[in-house]
XYZ file of C-alpha atoms in Angstrom:
640
model
C 94.719 166.321 83.038
C 94.418 163.081 81.090
C 97.915 161.937 82.128
C 97.054 162.797 85.695
C 93.919 160.815 85.819
C 95.831 157.850 84.221
C 98.699 158.035 86.899
C 95.941 158.383 89.673
C 94.272 155.153 88.283
C 97.554 153.229 88.758
C 98.057 154.599 92.326
C 94.389 153.571 93.168
C 95.042 150.162 91.876
C 98.111 149.727 94.134
C 96.159 151.026 97.040
C 93.221 148.686 96.462
C 95.524 145.677 96.604
C 97.294 146.964 99.678
C 93.992 147.558 101.430
C 92.824 143.970 100.645
C 95.950 142.615 102.059
C 95.451 144.769 105.248
C 91.906 143.434 105.687
C 93.229 139.868 105.491
C 95.976 140.711 108.068
C 93.293 141.982 110.513
C 91.697 138.553 110.547
C 94.892 136.907 111.591
C 97.656 138.894 113.357
C 99.842 135.753 113.964
C 102.786 136.173 111.519
C 104.214 132.939 110.214
C 107.460 132.140 108.437
C 105.590 129.846 106.119
C 106.464 128.560 102.690
C 104.116 127.296 99.959
C 104.749 124.573 97.533
C 105.922 126.019 94.233
C 104.322 124.904 91.028
C 106.005 122.840 88.199
C 108.269 125.116 86.155
C 107.440 125.120 82.395
C 110.973 123.652 82.048
C 109.407 120.308 83.331
C 107.424 120.268 80.015
C 110.490 121.176 77.702
C 112.651 118.145 77.046
C 116.455 118.073 77.439
C 118.813 120.862 78.057
C 116.820 123.471 76.335
C 117.023 126.142 78.900
C 119.927 128.567 79.615
C 119.902 130.407 82.937
C 121.836 133.749 82.698
C 122.758 134.962 86.307
C 123.315 138.587 86.335
C 127.031 139.021 87.436
C 128.338 142.273 89.091
C 129.821 143.490 85.788
C 126.406 143.089 84.162
C 124.149 144.405 87.002
C 123.207 147.633 85.055
C 123.521 146.379 81.468
C 120.938 146.677 78.628
C 119.283 143.383 78.237
C 120.596 143.370 74.694
C 124.235 143.561 75.906
C 123.701 140.754 78.491
C 122.322 138.402 75.818
C 124.815 139.361 73.117
C 127.856 138.934 75.407
C 126.786 135.682 77.100
C 124.754 133.602 74.721
C 124.607 132.381 71.132
C 121.711 134.813 70.355
C 122.349 137.554 67.870
C 121.330 141.176 68.917
C 121.459 143.612 66.047
C 121.810 147.267 67.417
C 121.139 150.381 65.390
C 124.038 152.263 66.722
C 125.351 153.105 70.362
C 123.944 152.303 73.808
C 120.121 152.916 74.077
C 119.478 152.579 70.378
C 116.941 150.169 68.906
C 118.066 146.621 69.380
C 116.265 143.530 67.892
C 116.948 139.857 68.186
C 117.494 136.929 65.992
C 116.967 133.616 67.853
C 117.894 130.414 65.958
C 117.743 132.079 62.576
C 114.398 133.676 62.910
C 113.146 137.107 62.691
C 112.525 139.574 65.698
C 108.862 138.708 65.556
C 109.586 134.989 66.395
C 110.984 135.573 69.986
C 108.678 136.111 73.022
C 109.772 138.096 76.025
C 107.746 137.297 79.113
C 107.196 138.765 82.527
C 105.076 136.932 84.993
C 104.150 134.671 82.051
C 102.770 137.572 79.984
C 104.145 138.191 76.515
C 105.292 141.867 76.788
C 106.361 142.159 73.145
C 104.857 145.187 71.337
C 101.548 143.917 70.106
C 101.626 146.342 67.246
C 104.993 145.308 65.860
C 105.208 141.891 67.401
C 108.726 142.289 68.773
C 110.712 143.868 71.646
C 113.358 146.576 71.707
C 115.910 144.937 73.995
C 117.736 148.277 74.637
C 114.759 149.526 76.488
C 115.121 147.005 79.325
C 117.858 147.082 82.026
C 119.140 144.212 84.012
C 119.224 146.114 87.297
C 115.468 145.481 87.913
C 115.871 141.647 87.709
C 117.848 138.824 89.301
C 118.248 136.654 86.178
C 116.953 135.674 82.765
C 115.839 132.237 81.577
C 116.151 131.380 77.890
C 114.132 128.733 76.467
C 115.800 127.612 73.206
C 113.662 126.420 70.253
C 110.209 126.683 68.931
C 107.699 126.043 71.794
C 104.346 127.577 70.932
C 102.499 124.682 72.792
C 104.050 126.080 75.986
C 104.333 129.759 75.442
C 101.778 130.599 72.760
C 101.938 132.684 69.541
C 105.365 133.831 68.311
C 107.723 131.388 70.145
C 109.099 129.986 66.898
C 112.750 130.758 67.643
C 112.632 130.828 71.435
C 111.408 132.487 74.590
C 113.148 134.831 77.137
C 111.764 135.065 80.615
C 112.604 137.989 83.135
C 113.184 136.598 86.585
C 112.814 138.509 89.936
C 113.640 136.305 92.979
C 111.961 137.653 96.101
C 113.709 137.887 99.446
C 113.275 134.732 101.456
C 114.415 135.756 104.937
C 112.959 138.435 107.381
C 114.757 141.679 107.554
C 115.901 144.493 105.225
C 118.227 144.586 102.257
C 119.568 147.615 100.377
C 121.627 147.941 97.172
C 122.901 150.989 95.412
C 124.774 151.304 92.123
C 126.610 154.304 90.653
C 128.377 154.246 87.355
C 130.334 156.757 85.261
C 131.745 156.101 81.717
C 132.800 157.296 78.427
C 130.473 159.339 76.167
C 128.357 160.879 78.894
C 127.427 157.503 80.608
C 125.684 157.995 84.007
C 123.864 155.307 85.849
C 122.157 155.474 89.248
C 120.269 152.570 90.744
C 118.671 151.697 94.156
C 116.986 148.587 95.561
C 115.068 148.439 98.810
C 113.548 145.156 100.057
C 111.912 144.327 103.319
C 110.236 141.177 104.700
C 108.612 140.623 108.056
C 106.476 137.615 108.787
C 103.695 137.446 106.331
C 104.625 140.635 104.446
C 107.158 141.260 101.620
C 107.640 144.533 99.923
C 110.290 146.348 97.910
C 111.103 148.783 95.176
C 113.880 148.823 92.564
C 114.694 151.849 90.398
C 117.358 153.176 88.143
C 118.147 155.986 85.802
C 120.635 155.411 82.903
C 121.774 158.396 80.670
C 124.136 158.263 77.877
C 125.093 160.991 75.264
C 126.715 158.723 72.646
C 128.906 161.463 71.339
C 131.620 159.049 70.258
C 133.866 159.756 67.318
C 132.788 158.584 63.848
C 135.064 158.085 60.858
C 133.034 158.136 57.571
C 134.607 158.468 54.107
C 137.682 160.296 55.515
C 135.696 162.723 57.753
C 135.817 162.541 61.472
C 132.989 164.103 63.656
C 131.180 163.421 66.992
C 128.094 161.316 66.665
C 124.982 163.589 66.616
C 121.413 162.949 67.800
C 122.077 159.756 69.585
C 121.459 160.505 73.307
C 119.302 158.117 75.503
C 117.686 158.327 78.854
C 116.133 155.212 80.267
C 114.283 155.292 83.526
C 112.776 152.206 85.264
C 110.903 151.434 88.560
C 109.609 148.149 89.816
C 107.568 148.027 92.986
C 106.118 144.907 94.519
C 104.201 143.853 97.609
C 103.396 140.272 98.801
C 101.338 138.801 101.533
C 101.308 135.193 102.876
C 97.600 134.556 103.313
C 98.272 131.103 104.958
C 100.860 128.327 104.870
C 99.295 127.341 101.531
C 98.522 130.467 99.604
C 99.826 133.963 99.003
C 99.023 137.090 97.131
C 101.495 139.325 95.178
C 101.377 142.510 93.141
C 104.072 143.977 90.891
C 104.006 147.352 89.286
C 106.600 148.255 86.636
C 107.009 151.599 85.086
C 109.556 152.020 82.196
C 110.307 155.198 80.265
C 112.833 155.535 77.372
C 113.371 158.950 75.822
C 115.899 158.944 73.133
C 117.102 160.505 69.989
C 117.283 158.194 66.910
C 120.803 157.887 65.705
C 120.964 158.802 62.039
C 123.041 156.818 59.399
C 126.656 157.728 59.059
C 127.178 161.004 57.207
C 123.850 162.445 58.201
C 124.446 165.533 60.310
C 121.023 167.017 60.180
C 118.469 164.501 61.283
C 116.838 165.243 64.608
C 114.294 162.373 64.896
C 113.373 161.187 68.318
C 111.086 158.730 70.019
C 109.515 158.466 73.503
C 108.340 154.946 74.994
C 106.466 154.773 78.074
C 105.245 151.387 79.552
C 103.200 150.651 82.616
C 102.756 146.959 83.569
C 100.820 145.726 86.537
C 100.412 142.016 87.592
C 98.483 140.680 90.490
C 99.189 136.976 91.335
C 97.388 134.592 93.541
C 98.910 131.177 94.406
C 97.624 128.258 96.415
C 98.606 124.691 97.152
C 95.964 122.099 97.152
C 95.980 118.408 98.108
C 96.818 117.326 94.504
C 98.485 120.336 92.981
C 99.211 123.977 92.737
C 96.940 126.673 91.517
C 98.153 130.098 90.071
C 96.135 132.951 88.673
C 97.353 136.223 87.247
C 95.619 139.372 86.312
C 97.772 141.824 84.232
C 97.189 145.382 83.017
C 99.707 146.634 80.353
C 99.736 150.170 78.944
C 102.274 150.837 76.121
C 102.643 154.307 74.679
C 104.969 155.467 72.041
C 105.349 159.021 70.465
C 107.452 159.632 67.388
C 108.660 163.244 66.932
C 106.005 164.516 69.325
C 103.286 164.007 66.807
C 102.701 160.372 65.795
C 101.219 158.227 68.550
C 100.916 154.416 69.073
C 99.141 153.572 72.218
C 97.876 150.102 73.420
C 96.128 148.900 76.466
C 95.896 145.203 77.351
C 93.958 143.405 79.984
C 95.124 139.835 80.536
C 93.712 136.968 82.677
C 95.689 133.720 83.042
C 94.941 130.629 85.152
C 96.954 127.304 85.406
C 96.840 124.316 87.633
C 99.712 121.867 88.195
C 98.487 118.590 89.473
C 99.714 114.962 89.800
C 96.729 112.525 89.921
C 98.671 109.339 89.411
C 102.241 108.420 90.141
C 104.862 109.465 87.666
C 102.353 111.820 85.699
C 102.313 115.516 86.130
C 99.977 117.942 84.275
C 99.709 121.692 83.836
C 96.171 122.641 82.781
C 95.648 126.260 81.966
C 94.190 128.990 79.802
C 94.118 132.675 79.346
C 92.208 135.682 77.858
C 93.169 138.995 76.860
C 91.445 142.204 75.504
C 93.545 144.619 73.252
C 92.421 148.213 72.946
C 94.784 150.045 70.493
C 94.734 153.806 69.959
C 96.950 154.204 66.896
C 96.881 157.131 64.418
C 96.945 154.816 61.478
C 94.154 152.511 62.750
C 90.285 152.914 62.432
C 88.819 154.348 65.702
C 86.854 151.265 66.721
C 89.648 148.535 66.558
C 89.773 146.150 69.365
C 90.859 142.394 69.599
C 90.060 139.532 71.884
C 92.408 136.623 72.300
C 92.287 133.317 74.317
C 94.293 130.225 74.822
C 93.685 126.745 76.287
C 96.367 124.307 76.806
C 97.424 121.016 78.575
C 100.986 120.145 79.208
C 102.002 116.661 80.464
C 105.197 114.907 81.585
C 105.328 111.170 82.285
C 108.132 109.379 83.968
C 108.013 106.241 81.816
C 111.188 104.747 83.276
C 113.661 105.860 86.028
C 115.711 107.573 83.489
C 113.303 108.335 80.769
C 110.534 111.005 80.591
C 107.927 111.519 77.993
C 106.403 114.904 77.176
C 103.111 115.717 75.240
C 101.710 119.163 75.021
C 98.628 120.709 73.169
C 97.621 124.304 72.859
C 94.757 125.951 71.018
C 94.561 129.704 70.478
C 91.634 131.741 69.509
C 91.549 135.338 68.134
C 88.814 137.628 66.999
C 87.895 136.860 63.298
C 90.667 134.504 62.906
C 91.251 130.643 62.912
C 94.453 129.850 64.823
C 96.114 126.541 64.413
C 96.373 123.874 66.998
C 99.944 123.403 68.363
C 100.942 120.009 69.677
C 104.400 118.954 70.956
C 106.087 115.680 71.663
C 109.375 114.889 73.354
C 111.411 112.246 75.052
C 114.273 112.752 77.514
C 116.850 110.334 78.897
C 119.222 111.099 81.766
C 121.841 108.793 83.334
C 121.543 107.722 86.935
C 124.274 109.979 88.121
C 122.937 112.894 85.853
C 126.518 112.962 84.114
C 124.998 112.747 80.644
C 121.730 112.634 78.769
C 119.925 113.160 75.540
C 116.529 114.387 74.256
C 114.308 114.477 71.173
C 111.643 117.021 70.451
C 109.093 117.637 67.785
C 106.569 120.503 67.823
C 104.298 122.525 65.597
C 104.503 126.231 66.097
C 102.672 129.310 64.932
C 102.682 133.096 65.022
C 99.488 135.151 64.726
C 99.559 138.354 62.640
C 100.315 141.593 64.670
C 97.881 144.432 64.947
C 99.803 146.457 62.335
C 99.603 143.418 59.980
C 95.787 143.399 60.305
C 94.749 147.003 60.885
C 97.362 149.479 59.535
C 95.656 151.945 57.132
C 96.441 151.844 54.359
C 97.775 148.279 53.888
C 96.421 146.164 56.675
C 95.325 142.723 55.529
C 92.625 141.020 57.523
C 92.939 137.942 55.379
C 96.337 136.880 56.510
C 97.074 133.331 57.725
C 99.066 132.498 60.775
C 102.702 131.752 60.140
C 103.229 128.051 61.087
C 105.775 125.287 60.916
C 107.343 122.261 62.474
C 110.584 121.970 64.494
C 112.601 118.838 65.170
C 115.428 118.997 67.763
C 118.104 116.591 69.133
C 120.034 117.488 72.117
C 122.667 115.917 74.372
C 124.888 116.886 77.316
C 127.733 115.510 79.461
C 128.511 116.861 82.906
C 131.391 115.056 84.613
C 132.992 116.561 87.730
C 133.960 116.589 91.363
C 134.268 119.063 94.093
C 137.274 120.695 92.418
C 136.569 120.340 88.704
C 133.238 120.712 87.062
C 132.542 120.506 83.329
C 129.316 120.775 81.413
C 129.110 120.575 77.617
C 125.827 120.577 75.849
C 124.696 120.650 72.203
C 121.501 120.834 70.090
C 120.950 120.247 66.477
C 117.620 121.405 65.030
C 115.516 121.766 61.874
C 112.709 124.409 61.764
C 110.394 124.771 58.782
C 108.373 127.915 58.646
C 105.517 128.449 56.182
C 103.407 131.447 55.324
C 105.920 133.946 56.591
C 104.352 137.434 56.645
C 106.178 140.053 54.589
C 105.382 143.702 53.778
C 105.638 144.130 49.973
C 105.009 147.104 47.707
C 102.116 147.210 45.132
C 99.134 148.238 47.013
C 96.923 150.851 45.340
C 94.169 152.977 46.877
C 92.604 156.499 47.232
C 93.487 158.891 50.085
C 91.022 161.074 52.060
C 91.282 163.834 49.399
C 90.526 161.394 46.604
C 93.892 161.120 45.158
C 95.486 157.786 44.126
C 98.128 156.415 46.491
C 100.536 153.503 46.465
C 101.464 151.611 49.600
C 103.073 148.504 51.153
C 100.934 145.696 52.442
C 101.492 142.337 54.217
C 101.199 138.987 52.563
C 101.970 135.338 53.316
C 104.777 135.066 50.806
C 107.653 133.302 52.376
C 108.811 129.768 53.331
C 111.932 129.461 55.278
C 114.006 126.441 56.097
C 116.258 126.783 59.145
C 118.990 124.345 60.214
C 121.216 124.954 63.143
C 123.689 123.833 65.701
C 124.257 125.170 69.376
C 127.071 124.318 71.636
C 127.541 125.531 75.222
C 130.589 124.926 77.362
C 131.259 125.689 81.008
C 134.286 124.557 83.111
C 134.803 125.558 86.679
C 138.007 124.894 88.739
C 138.433 125.565 92.412
C 141.946 125.481 93.914
C 140.836 126.691 97.266
C 137.749 128.509 98.682
C 139.349 131.851 97.690
C 140.962 130.896 94.341
C 138.548 129.959 91.588
C 138.342 130.080 87.821
C 135.644 129.640 85.114
C 135.883 129.306 81.441
C 132.711 129.409 79.352
C 131.751 129.665 75.727
C 129.015 129.361 73.253
C 128.819 128.738 69.535
C 125.819 129.048 67.248
C 125.672 127.930 63.574
C 122.581 128.914 61.631
C 121.404 128.438 58.018
C 118.248 130.307 57.538
C 117.316 129.990 53.907
C 114.465 131.421 52.064
C 112.652 128.849 49.848
C 110.331 131.072 48.036
C 110.788 133.095 44.784
C 108.731 136.250 44.887
C 108.813 137.026 41.215
C 110.842 137.170 38.113
C 113.247 139.740 39.591
C 113.475 138.202 42.980
C 117.071 136.844 43.504
C 116.532 135.714 47.142
C 115.719 132.102 46.481
C 117.917 129.764 48.461
C 119.735 132.713 50.061
C 120.432 133.399 53.751
C 117.929 135.788 55.465
C 119.203 139.279 55.887
C 120.984 140.193 59.266
C 121.205 136.546 60.418
C 124.934 135.577 60.833
C 125.778 131.949 60.174
C 128.355 132.028 62.983
C 128.134 133.673 66.422
C 130.519 132.673 69.361
C 131.316 133.960 72.788
C 134.222 133.211 75.231
C 134.750 134.200 78.702
C 137.429 133.742 81.372
C 136.925 134.747 84.984
C 139.349 134.530 87.823
C 138.528 135.042 91.482
C 141.468 135.746 93.897
C 140.184 136.330 97.341
C 138.140 139.416 97.201
C 139.262 140.380 93.714
C 138.053 139.208 90.363
C 139.253 139.624 86.750
C 137.414 138.682 83.552
C 138.003 138.835 79.771
C 135.197 138.388 77.247
C 135.283 138.006 73.513
C 132.194 137.985 71.274
C 132.597 136.992 67.569
C 129.739 137.908 65.108
C 129.993 136.450 61.583
C 129.322 138.018 58.205
C 125.801 139.282 57.840
C 124.003 139.887 54.522
C 122.268 143.303 54.414
C 119.828 142.387 51.553
C 117.683 139.337 50.694
C 119.688 138.671 47.518
C 122.857 138.315 49.572
C 124.790 140.625 47.184
C 125.884 143.106 50.013
C 127.206 142.289 53.383
C 128.875 143.530 56.596
C 132.145 141.786 57.549
C 132.569 139.614 60.578
C 133.984 141.167 63.674
C 135.245 140.258 67.154
C 134.872 142.580 70.275
C 137.014 142.153 73.390
C 136.195 143.631 76.749
C 137.823 143.177 80.283
C 136.830 143.983 83.776
C 138.395 143.945 87.215
C 136.593 144.193 90.591
C 137.396 144.222 94.267
C 135.037 143.714 97.218
C 135.354 145.267 100.681
C 133.414 143.945 103.648
C 132.457 145.888 106.583
C 130.057 144.498 109.243
C 126.795 143.951 107.316
C 127.896 145.940 104.345
C 129.520 144.814 101.003
C 131.209 147.468 98.780
C 132.453 146.525 95.328
C 134.482 148.789 93.034
C 134.689 147.714 89.418
C 136.390 149.013 86.233
C 135.674 147.883 82.750
C 137.195 148.521 79.263
C 134.818 147.842 76.424
C 135.952 147.276 72.817
C 139.537 147.021 74.103
C 141.092 146.986 70.543
C 139.115 149.999 69.505
C 137.485 148.060 66.584
C 135.568 149.897 63.921
C 132.552 147.851 63.029
C 128.810 148.037 62.056
C 126.164 145.851 63.693
C 123.650 147.389 61.282
C 124.443 148.990 57.985
C 125.644 152.671 58.280
C 124.972 152.859 62.030
C 128.141 153.871 63.771
C 129.230 152.122 67.040
C 131.425 153.384 69.788
C 135.244 152.611 69.811
C 137.238 151.891 73.048
C 135.381 153.127 76.093
C 135.670 152.940 79.837
C 133.275 152.264 82.783
C 133.840 152.614 86.479
C 131.110 151.417 88.914
C 130.544 151.402 92.728
C 128.106 148.907 94.240
C 126.918 149.047 97.887
C 124.953 146.279 99.532
C 123.627 146.258 103.081
C 121.501 143.421 104.542
C 120.282 142.734 108.077
C 118.346 139.352 107.690
C 117.235 136.612 110.008
C 115.811 133.256 109.018
């Protein structure tokens, strides 16, 4: 009954917004093909080439977000086994808690753990991903000490209907089904995207001379994203998105364990209502979001959290060459966690001002400031300063960036029982970055090469350590782990991105791209007499990561080869044990068939072509060579 009431509440909320839009429609039945002025992107307040835009290609249209990022960027995603298993990120040598994942500007990381499981997100629901490299707490808030990843959904621009369907079959019980329906007429825009991804992960494992099929590793991921928008006038519009995500999976045990039957169920409901309007001097946007995250471990341990978020920002240009983004937000967190006290709640708020000044024709100055507030906690002020220079023909440029960053303690850090520590400080630090790019080219040849070097100093890093002593409910003494600000980390790194496009004719094209990331993430704190981690690389952060891709288009056919190299990773803080470096190859071919207003694409992929045995996380087996065939159908009947 409780679950039914919750689901009815979501349906009621959708209905309320649709009813409001209908009321507005009754006031004005003249449908206009109107556009409103978009607000300044946050990229305008980040100097240099600090943004990577990852378009979702046909071979990636149904990938886990973890696979998309691992195969196409310098980011390192460590996965605890096969497809659908836990996947966490290391961005520029930081821990998983130092990367923010946003949707409509809302941080959708787990607020209890402070991180995202990137295997629980599928690219089918989205049109692209924006990656903002580097610490930028002044723009994105708490936690953006390594970088920020933004999920993008571009709405249909023309009147008419668009349909897309995807079906896949692959090795180890892989089955994917996806459907997108989009419709726009006059002032109205609506659509729904949904998918189901099932994989058994019963691949062969070779451990200490014994071969067996991987056990307890199946995963079923289900996602639905529905949206509706209404153009209130030629200057304003109202939109609503409802995103349901459910991930039901078994937890893959370590190699050699044939008994473990642990499983975990995640269910997420995310609702966002957005209002946008253009004024004489700027652009106003307001968002109201409701997020309900629920997790159940082995059908008995529950972690539930409801969040209510209000955000408002205003882009304006009062004087020539100066643009501002003024904004703020507030959120209420209501956790229901078995290991918390019953009356836990938390309020948070942010105020910020972002500014960009075009000092010269080729030079832009950036100055940002953010102040966060949290119940019972003093959050630091986060300023940022930058300068960007770009040549007249935009063929080359450079930038310099200095910012202070922070991460507030998670709910687990503060309220876990036993062990939660309400006296923690925020993690904070300073980052400096120098970037440059060159982009020569013509109609046939296009080259873009960009690089960044950076230095990130992180203080008061929170770490859970043993040594806590207490009394349980029955009066017995217990020992437990508890969080402390015990670490200082110095991070130095280099990023290089290369892309070259060549077009022999409209039907014959080629693209070569690659990324390289070098990271030294060094612990600068000695934890005690027996601690041997001083001046050592942080665990599970490779110093070297590289990707290479070659794609050819010949008429209606395409062919691609991808290679991902991951360097040696230490599995312990003292760097005494490690996992060896490895490289994984994959290839894909595709062919398109056009018929009237329909487009059909048939694709075939071979992953881990060389059948490489490797471990992304210690003692978690990964699949060998595997195959995937996919069929994609698109139909559109549009009019401008």
